[in-house]
């Protein structure tokens, strides 16, 4: 524990100051703790792919020159592990950037309907083995102050997960509705679902209910934490309802722009 600022008489103005300073110290300590945790999480995540690459390089070194099968196999496995690390690093950068979105400087008004429909159509094309439905309750466009690529990214994360964690029933349902102040976007699947004790943790960085299964599907436990940070950066919220064995609904709510402005088509 660091040295605290000494307490001064309770009625003294300095006592207020010391309380404020102590609160600042506590907050700084939390921040430092979070940074240390992040470094430790990242190191942990990189350890497995690095070990795999090392193993293959050793094999290559020992037998690769004489055995073309070992050679081909090691190169293939090394390449796929390196690609995994590349994705991980890109996603970590995404996560860091998501925390730094200066909402007040975002002057892009995005038509949510258009973005969700486009993503829906893309997924329909990419996953012809799935039944995709879309329940659109909007009468007028829903305009939100958010960068379009960020909104796309959030919906893609949810839809990707819905596909990844579907089981026999290959069905994904999109829903779009709005209230006076907010727009609500839902992505529902009928797949494996999430146990209640894991629900609160799925938004944590690197958290996976089943590590091996997520890894096998190319996951790294960062998608939902990126989605949550982005949604929060724009003043919204993300929630999940789920039942083990019957599927999940992820819902995001974002504040609507109160009055449509002339920035509507700003290219920023
Ligand atoms: P991942 O890359 O592992 O998919 P995410 O951060 O996107 O990482 O999700 C974290 C974990 O939450 C997943 O590993 C999975 O266990 C669980 N999860 C996310 N979406 C769903 C879903 N639609 N159905 C069931 N489980 C899910």
PDB file of C-alpha atoms and ligand atoms in Angstrom:
ATOM      1  CA  UNK A   1       0.000   0.000   0.000  1.00  0.00           C
ATOM      2  CA  UNK A   2       1.257   3.471  -0.867  1.00  0.00           C
ATOM      3  CA  UNK A   3       1.661   6.205   1.697  1.00  0.00           C
ATOM      4  CA  UNK A   4      -1.623   7.933   2.415  1.00  0.00           C
ATOM      5  CA  UNK A   5      -1.966  11.687   2.656  1.00  0.00           C
ATOM      6  CA  UNK A   6      -2.049  12.409   6.437  1.00  0.00           C
ATOM      7  CA  UNK A   7      -5.417  13.272   7.964  1.00  0.00           C
ATOM      8  CA  UNK A   8      -5.836  16.794   9.264  1.00  0.00           C
ATOM      9  CA  UNK A   9      -8.497  18.114  11.658  1.00  0.00           C
ATOM     10  CA  UNK A  10     -12.041  17.142  10.556  1.00  0.00           C
ATOM     11  CA  UNK A  11     -13.294  20.685  10.109  1.00  0.00           C
ATOM     12  CA  UNK A  12     -10.309  21.809   8.200  1.00  0.00           C
ATOM     13  CA  UNK A  13     -10.524  22.582   4.480  1.00  0.00           C
ATOM     14  CA  UNK A  14      -7.361  20.536   4.185  1.00  0.00           C
ATOM     15  CA  UNK A  15      -9.290  17.532   5.380  1.00  0.00           C
ATOM     16  CA  UNK A  16     -11.489  17.762   2.274  1.00  0.00           C
ATOM     17  CA  UNK A  17      -8.415  18.017   0.140  1.00  0.00           C
ATOM     18  CA  UNK A  18      -6.866  14.969   1.759  1.00  0.00           C
ATOM     19  CA  UNK A  19     -10.059  12.990   1.157  1.00  0.00           C
ATOM     20  CA  UNK A  20     -10.063  13.978  -2.517  1.00  0.00           C
ATOM     21  CA  UNK A  21      -6.401  13.052  -2.888  1.00  0.00           C
ATOM     22  CA  UNK A  22      -6.928   9.708  -1.198  1.00  0.00           C
ATOM     23  CA  UNK A  23      -9.796   8.971  -3.552  1.00  0.00           C
ATOM     24  CA  UNK A  24      -7.545   9.806  -6.489  1.00  0.00           C
ATOM     25  CA  UNK A  25      -4.866   7.468  -5.170  1.00  0.00           C
ATOM     26  CA  UNK A  26      -7.421   4.668  -4.853  1.00  0.00           C
ATOM     27  CA  UNK A  27      -8.579   5.215  -8.405  1.00  0.00           C
ATOM     28  CA  UNK A  28      -5.031   5.236  -9.734  1.00  0.00           C
ATOM     29  CA  UNK A  29      -4.320   2.015  -7.900  1.00  0.00           C
ATOM     30  CA  UNK A  30      -7.390   0.425  -9.513  1.00  0.00           C
ATOM     31  CA  UNK A  31      -6.197   1.571 -12.915  1.00  0.00           C
ATOM     32  CA  UNK A  32      -2.711   0.185 -12.358  1.00  0.00           C
ATOM     33  CA  UNK A  33      -4.239  -3.070 -11.138  1.00  0.00           C
ATOM     34  CA  UNK A  34      -6.394  -3.298 -14.282  1.00  0.00           C
ATOM     35  CA  UNK A  35      -3.359  -2.670 -16.497  1.00  0.00           C
ATOM     36  CA  UNK A  36      -1.372  -5.374 -14.728  1.00  0.00           C
ATOM     37  CA  UNK A  37      -4.286  -7.771 -15.123  1.00  0.00           C
ATOM     38  CA  UNK A  38      -4.466  -6.980 -18.835  1.00  0.00           C
ATOM     39  CA  UNK A  39      -0.762  -7.674 -19.362  1.00  0.00           C
ATOM     40  CA  UNK A  40      -1.099 -10.913 -17.443  1.00  0.00           C
ATOM     41  CA  UNK A  41      -4.191 -11.980 -19.464  1.00  0.00           C
ATOM     42  CA  UNK A  42      -2.495 -11.200 -22.761  1.00  0.00           C
ATOM     43  CA  UNK A  43       0.672 -13.091 -21.844  1.00  0.00           C
ATOM     44  CA  UNK A  44      -1.438 -16.056 -20.853  1.00  0.00           C
ATOM     45  CA  UNK A  45      -3.355 -15.980 -24.153  1.00  0.00           C
ATOM     46  CA  UNK A  46      -0.183 -15.804 -26.220  1.00  0.00           C
ATOM     47  CA  UNK A  47       1.536 -18.616 -24.373  1.00  0.00           C
ATOM     48  CA  UNK A  48      -0.369 -21.450 -26.050  1.00  0.00           C
ATOM     49  CA  UNK A  49       0.121 -20.388 -29.686  1.00  0.00           C
ATOM     50  CA  UNK A  50       3.785 -19.577 -29.028  1.00  0.00           C
ATOM     51  CA  UNK A  51       4.308 -23.027 -27.486  1.00  0.00           C
ATOM     52  CA  UNK A  52       2.615 -24.671 -30.463  1.00  0.00           C
ATOM     53  CA  UNK A  53       4.755 -22.757 -32.942  1.00  0.00           C
ATOM     54  CA  UNK A  54       7.885 -23.617 -30.976  1.00  0.00           C
ATOM     55  CA  UNK A  55       7.006 -27.317 -30.979  1.00  0.00           C
ATOM     56  CA  UNK A  56       6.501 -27.345 -34.729  1.00  0.00           C
ATOM     57  CA  UNK A  57       9.714 -25.450 -35.363  1.00  0.00           C
ATOM     58  CA  UNK A  58      11.612 -28.020 -33.294  1.00  0.00           C
ATOM     59  CA  UNK A  59      10.063 -30.849 -35.298  1.00  0.00           C
ATOM     60  CA  UNK A  60      10.900 -29.056 -38.499  1.00  0.00           C
ATOM     61  CA  UNK A  61      14.458 -28.590 -37.365  1.00  0.00           C
ATOM     62  CA  UNK A  62      14.927 -32.211 -36.419  1.00  0.00           C
ATOM     63  CA  UNK A  63      13.033 -34.122 -39.113  1.00  0.00           C
ATOM     64  CA  UNK A  64      11.715 -31.587 -41.592  1.00  0.00           C
ATOM     65  CA  UNK A  65      14.723 -31.715 -43.890  1.00  0.00           C
ATOM     66  CA  UNK A  66      14.339 -35.440 -44.552  1.00  0.00           C
ATOM     67  CA  UNK A  67      10.620 -35.969 -44.204  1.00  0.00           C
ATOM     68  CA  UNK A  68       8.444 -33.980 -46.625  1.00  0.00           C
ATOM     69  CA  UNK A  69       5.310 -34.928 -44.670  1.00  0.00           C
ATOM     70  CA  UNK A  70       6.663 -33.433 -41.440  1.00  0.00           C
ATOM     71  CA  UNK A  71       7.783 -30.423 -43.422  1.00  0.00           C
ATOM     72  CA  UNK A  72       4.363 -29.766 -44.946  1.00  0.00           C
ATOM     73  CA  UNK A  73       2.513 -30.479 -41.717  1.00  0.00           C
ATOM     74  CA  UNK A  74       4.705 -28.237 -39.577  1.00  0.00           C
ATOM     75  CA  UNK A  75       4.509 -25.342 -41.988  1.00  0.00           C
ATOM     76  CA  UNK A  76       0.728 -25.649 -42.183  1.00  0.00           C
ATOM     77  CA  UNK A  77       0.280 -25.774 -38.390  1.00  0.00           C
ATOM     78  CA  UNK A  78       2.739 -22.973 -37.760  1.00  0.00           C
ATOM     79  CA  UNK A  79       0.985 -20.771 -40.273  1.00  0.00           C
ATOM     80  CA  UNK A  80      -2.424 -21.352 -38.730  1.00  0.00           C
ATOM     81  CA  UNK A  81      -1.112 -20.586 -35.227  1.00  0.00           C
ATOM     82  CA  UNK A  82       0.566 -17.425 -36.473  1.00  0.00           C
ATOM     83  CA  UNK A  83      -2.730 -16.380 -38.086  1.00  0.00           C
ATOM     84  CA  UNK A  84      -4.465 -16.951 -34.765  1.00  0.00           C
ATOM     85  CA  UNK A  85      -1.940 -14.698 -33.027  1.00  0.00           C
ATOM     86  CA  UNK A  86      -2.417 -12.079 -35.703  1.00  0.00           C
ATOM     87  CA  UNK A  87      -6.180 -12.091 -35.117  1.00  0.00           C
ATOM     88  CA  UNK A  88      -5.648 -11.922 -31.376  1.00  0.00           C
ATOM     89  CA  UNK A  89      -3.372  -8.912 -31.683  1.00  0.00           C
ATOM     90  CA  UNK A  90      -5.773  -7.140 -34.031  1.00  0.00           C
ATOM     91  CA  UNK A  91      -8.662  -7.775 -31.659  1.00  0.00           C
ATOM     92  CA  UNK A  92      -6.685  -6.502 -28.691  1.00  0.00           C
ATOM     93  CA  UNK A  93      -6.027  -3.322 -30.641  1.00  0.00           C
ATOM     94  CA  UNK A  94      -9.755  -3.133 -31.366  1.00  0.00           C
ATOM     95  CA  UNK A  95     -10.489  -3.474 -27.691  1.00  0.00           C
ATOM     96  CA  UNK A  96      -8.104  -0.682 -26.771  1.00  0.00           C
ATOM     97  CA  UNK A  97      -9.544   1.570 -29.463  1.00  0.00           C
ATOM     98  CA  UNK A  98     -13.097   0.781 -28.357  1.00  0.00           C
ATOM     99  CA  UNK A  99     -12.240   2.248 -24.972  1.00  0.00           C
ATOM    100  CA  UNK A 100     -11.032   5.441 -26.549  1.00  0.00           C
ATOM    101  CA  UNK A 101     -14.034   6.391 -28.692  1.00  0.00           C
ATOM    102  CA  UNK A 102     -14.571  10.089 -27.960  1.00  0.00           C
ATOM    103  CA  UNK A 103     -18.339  10.035 -28.447  1.00  0.00           C
ATOM    104  CA  UNK A 104     -18.623  13.804 -28.298  1.00  0.00           C
ATOM    105  CA  UNK A 105     -16.420  14.012 -31.382  1.00  0.00           C
ATOM    106  CA  UNK A 106     -18.351  11.479 -33.407  1.00  0.00           C
ATOM    107  CA  UNK A 107     -20.382  13.440 -35.879  1.00  0.00           C
ATOM    108  CA  UNK A 108     -21.752  10.563 -37.801  1.00  0.00           C
ATOM    109  CA  UNK A 109     -25.458   9.913 -37.720  1.00  0.00           C
ATOM    110  CA  UNK A 110     -26.100   6.347 -38.730  1.00  0.00           C
ATOM    111  CA  UNK A 111     -29.329   4.831 -39.973  1.00  0.00           C
ATOM    112  CA  UNK A 112     -29.523   1.698 -37.852  1.00  0.00           C
ATOM    113  CA  UNK A 113     -32.090   0.034 -40.079  1.00  0.00           C
ATOM    114  CA  UNK A 114     -29.816   0.165 -43.109  1.00  0.00           C
ATOM    115  CA  UNK A 115     -26.804  -1.228 -41.261  1.00  0.00           C
ATOM    116  CA  UNK A 116     -28.707  -4.088 -39.619  1.00  0.00           C
ATOM    117  CA  UNK A 117     -30.378  -5.043 -42.893  1.00  0.00           C
ATOM    118  CA  UNK A 118     -27.078  -5.065 -44.730  1.00  0.00           C
ATOM    119  CA  UNK A 119     -25.445  -7.257 -42.095  1.00  0.00           C
ATOM    120  CA  UNK A 120     -28.498  -9.533 -42.116  1.00  0.00           C
ATOM    121  CA  UNK A 121     -28.260  -9.946 -45.900  1.00  0.00           C
ATOM    122  CA  UNK A 122     -24.525 -10.619 -45.724  1.00  0.00           C
ATOM    123  CA  UNK A 123     -25.076 -13.359 -43.157  1.00  0.00           C
ATOM    124  CA  UNK A 124     -27.866 -14.853 -45.241  1.00  0.00           C
ATOM    125  CA  UNK A 125     -25.504 -15.112 -48.165  1.00  0.00           C
ATOM    126  CA  UNK A 126     -22.577 -16.424 -46.106  1.00  0.00           C
ATOM    127  CA  UNK A 127     -24.613 -19.072 -44.270  1.00  0.00           C
ATOM    128  CA  UNK A 128     -27.062 -20.671 -46.701  1.00  0.00           C
ATOM    129  CA  UNK A 129     -27.488 -23.623 -44.322  1.00  0.00           C
ATOM    130  CA  UNK A 130     -29.135 -21.308 -41.753  1.00  0.00           C
ATOM    131  CA  UNK A 131     -32.657 -19.947 -41.640  1.00  0.00           C
ATOM    132  CA  UNK A 132     -32.381 -16.227 -40.972  1.00  0.00           C
ATOM    133  CA  UNK A 133     -35.422 -14.127 -40.128  1.00  0.00           C
ATOM    134  CA  UNK A 134     -35.799 -10.422 -39.449  1.00  0.00           C
ATOM    135  CA  UNK A 135     -38.537  -8.777 -37.438  1.00  0.00           C
ATOM    136  CA  UNK A 136     -38.481  -5.076 -38.230  1.00  0.00           C
ATOM    137  CA  UNK A 137     -40.849  -2.877 -36.239  1.00  0.00           C
ATOM    138  CA  UNK A 138     -39.552   0.447 -37.452  1.00  0.00           C
ATOM    139  CA  UNK A 139     -41.915   2.865 -39.116  1.00  0.00           C
ATOM    140  CA  UNK A 140     -39.461   5.724 -39.382  1.00  0.00           C
ATOM    141  CA  UNK A 141     -35.690   5.457 -39.581  1.00  0.00           C
ATOM    142  CA  UNK A 142     -33.810   5.073 -36.312  1.00  0.00           C
ATOM    143  CA  UNK A 143     -30.922   7.526 -36.280  1.00  0.00           C
ATOM    144  CA  UNK A 144     -28.071   7.029 -33.840  1.00  0.00           C
ATOM    145  CA  UNK A 145     -24.897   9.000 -33.240  1.00  0.00           C
ATOM    146  CA  UNK A 146     -22.439   6.183 -33.892  1.00  0.00           C
ATOM    147  CA  UNK A 147     -19.748   5.425 -36.416  1.00  0.00           C
ATOM    148  CA  UNK A 148     -21.246   3.102 -38.977  1.00  0.00           C
ATOM    149  CA  UNK A 149     -18.329   0.672 -38.942  1.00  0.00           C
ATOM    150  CA  UNK A 150     -18.606   0.395 -35.158  1.00  0.00           C
ATOM    151  CA  UNK A 151     -22.299  -0.469 -35.357  1.00  0.00           C
ATOM    152  CA  UNK A 152     -21.513  -3.040 -38.035  1.00  0.00           C
ATOM    153  CA  UNK A 153     -18.756  -4.496 -35.899  1.00  0.00           C
ATOM    154  CA  UNK A 154     -21.093  -4.924 -32.911  1.00  0.00           C
ATOM    155  CA  UNK A 155     -23.783  -6.683 -34.946  1.00  0.00           C
ATOM    156  CA  UNK A 156     -21.275  -8.902 -36.724  1.00  0.00           C
ATOM    157  CA  UNK A 157     -19.842 -10.032 -33.347  1.00  0.00           C
ATOM    158  CA  UNK A 158     -23.320 -11.011 -32.110  1.00  0.00           C
ATOM    159  CA  UNK A 159     -24.373 -12.676 -35.370  1.00  0.00           C
ATOM    160  CA  UNK A 160     -21.056 -14.547 -35.652  1.00  0.00           C
ATOM    161  CA  UNK A 161     -21.521 -15.907 -32.155  1.00  0.00           C
ATOM    162  CA  UNK A 162     -25.119 -16.886 -32.899  1.00  0.00           C
ATOM    163  CA  UNK A 163     -23.840 -18.937 -35.835  1.00  0.00           C
ATOM    164  CA  UNK A 164     -20.851 -20.365 -33.916  1.00  0.00           C
ATOM    165  CA  UNK A 165     -22.867 -21.516 -30.921  1.00  0.00           C
ATOM    166  CA  UNK A 166     -25.866 -22.905 -32.811  1.00  0.00           C
ATOM    167  CA  UNK A 167     -26.358 -26.647 -32.617  1.00  0.00           C
ATOM    168  CA  UNK A 168     -29.026 -28.677 -34.470  1.00  0.00           C
ATOM    169  CA  UNK A 169     -31.499 -25.873 -34.960  1.00  0.00           C
ATOM    170  CA  UNK A 170     -29.769 -23.586 -37.428  1.00  0.00           C
ATOM    171  CA  UNK A 171     -31.937 -20.540 -37.053  1.00  0.00           C
ATOM    172  CA  UNK A 172     -31.021 -16.944 -36.279  1.00  0.00           C
ATOM    173  CA  UNK A 173     -33.558 -14.248 -35.610  1.00  0.00           C
ATOM    174  CA  UNK A 174     -32.863 -10.512 -35.898  1.00  0.00           C
ATOM    175  CA  UNK A 175     -35.246  -7.960 -34.351  1.00  0.00           C
ATOM    176  CA  UNK A 176     -35.305  -4.196 -34.581  1.00  0.00           C
ATOM    177  CA  UNK A 177     -37.616  -1.891 -32.658  1.00  0.00           C
ATOM    178  CA  UNK A 178     -37.565   1.506 -31.047  1.00  0.00           C
ATOM    179  CA  UNK A 179     -39.048   3.490 -28.197  1.00  0.00           C
ATOM    180  CA  UNK A 180     -39.213   7.269 -27.881  1.00  0.00           C
ATOM    181  CA  UNK A 181     -35.566   7.500 -26.873  1.00  0.00           C
ATOM    182  CA  UNK A 182     -33.822   4.264 -27.844  1.00  0.00           C
ATOM    183  CA  UNK A 183     -33.425   1.757 -30.601  1.00  0.00           C
ATOM    184  CA  UNK A 184     -33.244  -1.915 -29.707  1.00  0.00           C
ATOM    185  CA  UNK A 185     -31.475  -4.554 -31.796  1.00  0.00           C
ATOM    186  CA  UNK A 186     -31.813  -8.209 -30.883  1.00  0.00           C
ATOM    187  CA  UNK A 187     -29.931 -11.232 -32.190  1.00  0.00           C
ATOM    188  CA  UNK A 188     -31.371 -14.567 -31.154  1.00  0.00           C
ATOM    189  CA  UNK A 189     -30.185 -18.108 -31.664  1.00  0.00           C
ATOM    190  CA  UNK A 190     -31.566 -21.496 -30.644  1.00  0.00           C
ATOM    191  CA  UNK A 191     -28.233 -23.109 -29.911  1.00  0.00           C
ATOM    192  CA  UNK A 192     -26.344 -24.320 -26.899  1.00  0.00           C
ATOM    193  CA  UNK A 193     -27.248 -21.413 -24.600  1.00  0.00           C
ATOM    194  CA  UNK A 194     -25.336 -20.214 -21.557  1.00  0.00           C
ATOM    195  CA  UNK A 195     -25.677 -21.374 -17.983  1.00  0.00           C
ATOM    196  CA  UNK A 196     -26.838 -18.663 -15.577  1.00  0.00           C
ATOM    197  CA  UNK A 197     -23.600 -18.720 -13.585  1.00  0.00           C
ATOM    198  CA  UNK A 198     -21.623 -17.920 -16.737  1.00  0.00           C
ATOM    199  CA  UNK A 199     -23.980 -15.242 -18.049  1.00  0.00           C
ATOM    200  CA  UNK A 200     -22.458 -12.301 -16.202  1.00  0.00           C
ATOM    201  CA  UNK A 201     -18.967 -13.275 -17.256  1.00  0.00           C
ATOM    202  CA  UNK A 202     -19.400 -13.640 -21.016  1.00  0.00           C
ATOM    203  CA  UNK A 203     -18.617  -9.933 -21.475  1.00  0.00           C
ATOM    204  CA  UNK A 204     -15.306 -10.285 -19.651  1.00  0.00           C
ATOM    205  CA  UNK A 205     -12.159 -10.100 -21.707  1.00  0.00           C
ATOM    206  CA  UNK A 206     -10.889 -13.587 -22.702  1.00  0.00           C
ATOM    207  CA  UNK A 207     -13.774 -15.329 -20.943  1.00  0.00           C
ATOM    208  CA  UNK A 208     -15.079 -18.442 -22.687  1.00  0.00           C
ATOM    209  CA  UNK A 209     -17.564 -20.905 -21.261  1.00  0.00           C
ATOM    210  CA  UNK A 210     -15.754 -23.721 -23.052  1.00  0.00           C
ATOM    211  CA  UNK A 211     -12.198 -22.766 -23.963  1.00  0.00           C
ATOM    212  CA  UNK A 212     -11.549 -25.736 -26.229  1.00  0.00           C
ATOM    213  CA  UNK A 213     -14.807 -25.351 -28.132  1.00  0.00           C
ATOM    214  CA  UNK A 214     -14.287 -21.615 -28.645  1.00  0.00           C
ATOM    215  CA  UNK A 215     -10.713 -22.188 -29.816  1.00  0.00           C
ATOM    216  CA  UNK A 216     -11.839 -24.851 -32.242  1.00  0.00           C
ATOM    217  CA  UNK A 217     -14.281 -22.309 -33.718  1.00  0.00           C
ATOM    218  CA  UNK A 218     -11.557 -19.688 -33.999  1.00  0.00           C
ATOM    219  CA  UNK A 219     -12.709 -17.714 -30.953  1.00  0.00           C
ATOM    220  CA  UNK A 220     -10.520 -15.923 -28.439  1.00  0.00           C
ATOM    221  CA  UNK A 221     -12.991 -14.583 -25.896  1.00  0.00           C
ATOM    222  CA  UNK A 222     -12.658 -10.965 -26.987  1.00  0.00           C
ATOM    223  CA  UNK A 223     -15.706 -10.474 -29.225  1.00  0.00           C
ATOM    224  CA  UNK A 224     -18.293  -9.706 -26.574  1.00  0.00           C
ATOM    225  CA  UNK A 225     -15.950  -7.507 -24.552  1.00  0.00           C
ATOM    226  CA  UNK A 226     -15.300  -5.432 -27.674  1.00  0.00           C
ATOM    227  CA  UNK A 227     -19.049  -5.245 -28.386  1.00  0.00           C
ATOM    228  CA  UNK A 228     -19.799  -4.187 -24.810  1.00  0.00           C
ATOM    229  CA  UNK A 229     -17.110  -1.514 -24.742  1.00  0.00           C
ATOM    230  CA  UNK A 230     -18.271  -0.062 -28.045  1.00  0.00           C
ATOM    231  CA  UNK A 231     -21.937  -0.026 -27.024  1.00  0.00           C
ATOM    232  CA  UNK A 232     -21.078   1.645 -23.714  1.00  0.00           C
ATOM    233  CA  UNK A 233     -18.818   4.182 -25.407  1.00  0.00           C
ATOM    234  CA  UNK A 234     -21.876   5.347 -27.349  1.00  0.00           C
ATOM    235  CA  UNK A 235     -24.034   5.586 -24.232  1.00  0.00           C
ATOM    236  CA  UNK A 236     -25.885   2.326 -24.831  1.00  0.00           C
ATOM    237  CA  UNK A 237     -26.169  -1.023 -23.131  1.00  0.00           C
ATOM    238  CA  UNK A 238     -25.932  -4.682 -24.053  1.00  0.00           C
ATOM    239  CA  UNK A 239     -27.744  -7.486 -22.263  1.00  0.00           C
ATOM    240  CA  UNK A 240     -28.175 -11.221 -22.666  1.00  0.00           C
ATOM    241  CA  UNK A 241     -30.914 -13.679 -21.839  1.00  0.00           C
ATOM    242  CA  UNK A 242     -30.151 -17.336 -22.206  1.00  0.00           C
ATOM    243  CA  UNK A 243     -31.072 -20.831 -21.156  1.00  0.00           C
ATOM    244  CA  UNK A 244     -28.784 -23.805 -21.407  1.00  0.00           C
ATOM    245  CA  UNK A 245     -29.796 -25.977 -24.327  1.00  0.00           C
ATOM    246  CA  UNK A 246     -32.406 -23.640 -25.816  1.00  0.00           C
ATOM    247  CA  UNK A 247     -30.496 -20.604 -27.037  1.00  0.00           C
ATOM    248  CA  UNK A 248     -29.631 -16.995 -26.321  1.00  0.00           C
ATOM    249  CA  UNK A 249     -30.832 -13.492 -27.124  1.00  0.00           C
ATOM    250  CA  UNK A 250     -28.308 -10.668 -27.115  1.00  0.00           C
ATOM    251  CA  UNK A 251     -29.900  -7.216 -27.124  1.00  0.00           C
ATOM    252  CA  UNK A 252     -28.274  -3.850 -27.619  1.00  0.00           C
ATOM    253  CA  UNK A 253     -29.949  -0.537 -26.915  1.00  0.00           C
ATOM    254  CA  UNK A 254     -28.611   2.743 -28.217  1.00  0.00           C
ATOM    255  CA  UNK A 255     -29.860   6.274 -27.623  1.00  0.00           C
ATOM    256  CA  UNK A 256     -31.639   7.809 -30.621  1.00  0.00           C
ATOM    257  CA  UNK A 257     -30.636  11.168 -31.992  1.00  0.00           C
ATOM    258  CA  UNK A 258     -33.457  13.399 -30.772  1.00  0.00           C
ATOM    259  CA  UNK A 259     -33.812  15.510 -33.902  1.00  0.00           C
ATOM    260  CA  UNK A 260     -32.519  14.496 -37.294  1.00  0.00           C
ATOM    261  CA  UNK A 261     -29.897  17.022 -38.344  1.00  0.00           C
ATOM    262  CA  UNK A 262     -28.365  18.027 -41.620  1.00  0.00           C
ATOM    263  CA  UNK A 263     -25.306  15.883 -40.762  1.00  0.00           C
ATOM    264  CA  UNK A 264     -27.337  12.871 -41.686  1.00  0.00           C
ATOM    265  CA  UNK A 265     -25.098  11.869 -44.533  1.00  0.00           C
ATOM    266  CA  UNK A 266     -21.849  13.160 -43.130  1.00  0.00           C
ATOM    267  CA  UNK A 267     -19.070  11.089 -44.678  1.00  0.00           C
ATOM    268  CA  UNK A 268     -16.856  11.063 -41.551  1.00  0.00           C
TER     269      UNK A 268
HETATM  270  P1  LIG B   1     -15.467 -16.146 -28.448  1.00  0.00           P
HETATM  271  O1  LIG B   1     -14.398 -15.691 -29.379  1.00  0.00           O
HETATM  272  O2  LIG B   1     -15.017 -17.245 -27.541  1.00  0.00           O
HETATM  273  O3  LIG B   1     -16.764 -16.453 -29.138  1.00  0.00           O
HETATM  274  P2  LIG B   1     -16.878 -13.914 -27.151  1.00  0.00           P
HETATM  275  O4  LIG B   1     -16.336 -12.835 -26.274  1.00  0.00           O
HETATM  276  O5  LIG B   1     -17.580 -13.466 -28.396  1.00  0.00           O
HETATM  277  O6  LIG B   1     -15.660 -14.876 -27.478  1.00  0.00           O
HETATM  278  O7  LIG B   1     -17.866 -14.801 -26.287  1.00  0.00           O
HETATM  279  C1  LIG B   1     -17.444 -15.257 -25.010  1.00  0.00           C
HETATM  280  C2  LIG B   1     -18.084 -16.614 -24.683  1.00  0.00           C
HETATM  281  O8  LIG B   1     -19.490 -16.432 -24.487  1.00  0.00           O
HETATM  282  C3  LIG B   1     -17.963 -17.651 -25.782  1.00  0.00           C
HETATM  283  O9  LIG B   1     -16.748 -18.365 -25.703  1.00  0.00           O
HETATM  284  C4  LIG B   1     -19.162 -18.545 -25.498  1.00  0.00           C
HETATM  285  O10 LIG B   1     -18.832 -19.458 -24.460  1.00  0.00           O
HETATM  286  C5  LIG B   1     -20.200 -17.573 -24.942  1.00  0.00           C
HETATM  287  N1  LIG B   1     -21.159 -17.136 -25.990  1.00  0.00           N
HETATM  288  C6  LIG B   1     -21.132 -15.995 -26.702  1.00  0.00           C
HETATM  289  N2  LIG B   1     -22.182 -15.907 -27.549  1.00  0.00           N
HETATM  290  C7  LIG B   1     -22.900 -17.039 -27.359  1.00  0.00           C
HETATM  291  C8  LIG B   1     -24.117 -17.560 -27.930  1.00  0.00           C
HETATM  292  N3  LIG B   1     -24.811 -16.895 -28.861  1.00  0.00           N
HETATM  293  N4  LIG B   1     -24.560 -18.764 -27.466  1.00  0.00           N
HETATM  294  C9  LIG B   1     -23.880 -19.447 -26.524  1.00  0.00           C
HETATM  295  N5  LIG B   1     -22.733 -19.011 -25.950  1.00  0.00           N
HETATM  296  C10 LIG B   1     -22.250 -17.834 -26.361  1.00  0.00           C
END
